[in-house]
């Protein structure tokens, strides 16, 4: 937004979203931006606008709850997070944590967010809930082919994505050809 520029409602809302996002990345999970249009002249595309920012309390990460794990160890899920209890709250860290969970290939669904049932805005601590749904942990594959040099060939493979319950990948494969 620039003083003296034509009024653009979309730009005003985008500015408010940007302010909230930047505050949440800097430790203020309860940040709010209040917009007030005092006077609007549609013909001239001019408006008198007030933007009020309420950052709330700077917060740290509190307890972390993991839900939905069956075969995968919840300690392993916590180790993938880009944040930890006692660190400053950052919405960017929550998004990075969710990406880390998906990158493992262990989960068909992963969500990292505020535990709204236990969150008290004035406490200064933000409890998190990690909700996951485990995907297929084992994969079998086979291949059959024919080539000009080795004629027939056969291949088999098996992959365990959660070997020993710690998120490790174990892969075994074999090939036979003439």
mmCIF file of C-alpha atoms in Angstrom, residues 14-88:
data_model
loop_
_atom_site.group_PDB
_atom_site.id
_atom_site.type_symbol
_atom_site.label_atom_id
_atom_site.label_comp_id
_atom_site.label_asym_id
_atom_site.label_seq_id
_atom_site.Cartn_x
_atom_site.Cartn_y
_atom_site.Cartn_z
ATOM 1 C CA UNK A 14 -2.963 -9.014 1.030
ATOM 2 C CA UNK A 15 -1.091 -6.496 3.190
ATOM 3 C CA UNK A 16 -3.041 -7.616 6.264
ATOM 4 C CA UNK A 17 -2.276 -11.291 5.499
ATOM 5 C CA UNK A 18 1.415 -10.497 5.037
ATOM 6 C CA UNK A 19 1.562 -8.679 8.376
ATOM 7 C CA UNK A 20 -0.072 -11.621 10.194
ATOM 8 C CA UNK A 21 2.213 -14.129 8.469
ATOM 9 C CA UNK A 22 5.374 -12.209 9.334
ATOM 10 C CA UNK A 23 4.329 -11.816 12.961
ATOM 11 C CA UNK A 24 3.520 -15.537 13.233
ATOM 12 C CA UNK A 25 6.973 -16.344 11.811
ATOM 13 C CA UNK A 26 8.520 -14.189 14.536
ATOM 14 C CA UNK A 27 6.856 -15.827 17.537
ATOM 15 C CA UNK A 28 3.381 -14.281 17.742
ATOM 16 C CA UNK A 29 0.799 -17.048 17.079
ATOM 17 C CA UNK A 30 -2.166 -14.873 18.112
ATOM 18 C CA UNK A 31 -1.342 -11.953 15.798
ATOM 19 C CA UNK A 32 -4.333 -10.082 14.394
ATOM 20 C CA UNK A 33 -4.717 -7.219 11.960
ATOM 21 C CA UNK A 34 -7.845 -5.093 12.137
ATOM 22 C CA UNK A 35 -8.837 -3.093 9.066
ATOM 23 C CA UNK A 36 -11.169 -0.125 9.103
ATOM 24 C CA UNK A 37 -12.292 1.863 6.092
ATOM 25 C CA UNK A 38 -13.340 5.250 7.414
ATOM 26 C CA UNK A 39 -14.213 7.019 4.193
ATOM 27 C CA UNK A 40 -14.428 5.769 0.612
ATOM 28 C CA UNK A 41 -14.794 7.842 -2.558
ATOM 29 C CA UNK A 42 -15.500 5.302 -5.289
ATOM 30 C CA UNK A 43 -15.366 7.725 -8.211
ATOM 31 C CA UNK A 44 -11.839 8.893 -7.326
ATOM 32 C CA UNK A 45 -10.809 5.425 -6.042
ATOM 33 C CA UNK A 46 -9.624 6.999 -2.808
ATOM 34 C CA UNK A 47 -10.141 5.748 0.724
ATOM 35 C CA UNK A 48 -9.106 6.657 4.236
ATOM 36 C CA UNK A 49 -7.964 3.352 5.756
ATOM 37 C CA UNK A 50 -6.832 2.430 9.256
ATOM 38 C CA UNK A 51 -4.695 -0.659 9.932
ATOM 39 C CA UNK A 52 -4.377 -1.729 13.556
ATOM 40 C CA UNK A 53 -1.952 -4.528 14.461
ATOM 41 C CA UNK A 54 -2.362 -6.609 17.634
ATOM 42 C CA UNK A 55 0.658 -8.929 17.852
ATOM 43 C CA UNK A 56 -0.413 -10.706 21.039
ATOM 44 C CA UNK A 57 2.129 -12.382 23.299
ATOM 45 C CA UNK A 58 5.474 -13.645 22.026
ATOM 46 C CA UNK A 59 5.327 -17.402 22.531
ATOM 47 C CA UNK A 60 7.490 -20.492 22.638
ATOM 48 C CA UNK A 61 6.694 -24.080 21.685
ATOM 49 C CA UNK A 62 5.163 -26.035 24.578
ATOM 50 C CA UNK A 63 4.130 -29.679 24.699
ATOM 51 C CA UNK A 64 4.074 -31.677 21.474
ATOM 52 C CA UNK A 65 1.407 -34.379 21.086
ATOM 53 C CA UNK A 66 1.641 -37.037 18.363
ATOM 54 C CA UNK A 67 -1.536 -38.777 17.188
ATOM 55 C CA UNK A 68 -2.126 -41.500 14.604
ATOM 56 C CA UNK A 69 1.080 -43.513 14.867
ATOM 57 C CA UNK A 70 0.817 -47.285 15.013
ATOM 58 C CA UNK A 71 4.039 -48.859 13.740
ATOM 59 C CA UNK A 72 6.170 -45.695 13.587
ATOM 60 C CA UNK A 73 7.708 -44.569 16.886
ATOM 61 C CA UNK A 74 6.358 -41.186 18.074
ATOM 62 C CA UNK A 75 9.897 -40.181 19.146
ATOM 63 C CA UNK A 76 10.966 -40.605 15.513
ATOM 64 C CA UNK A 77 8.088 -38.350 14.425
ATOM 65 C CA UNK A 78 9.220 -35.693 16.933
ATOM 66 C CA UNK A 79 12.812 -35.951 15.639
ATOM 67 C CA UNK A 80 11.614 -34.866 12.176
ATOM 68 C CA UNK A 81 10.215 -31.563 13.452
ATOM 69 C CA UNK A 82 11.933 -28.299 12.539
ATOM 70 C CA UNK A 83 11.122 -27.007 16.035
ATOM 71 C CA UNK A 84 11.259 -28.239 19.621
ATOM 72 C CA UNK A 85 9.795 -27.358 23.027
ATOM 73 C CA UNK A 86 11.291 -24.122 24.340
ATOM 74 C CA UNK A 87 12.066 -22.660 20.900
ATOM 75 C CA UNK A 88 10.342 -19.538 19.659
#
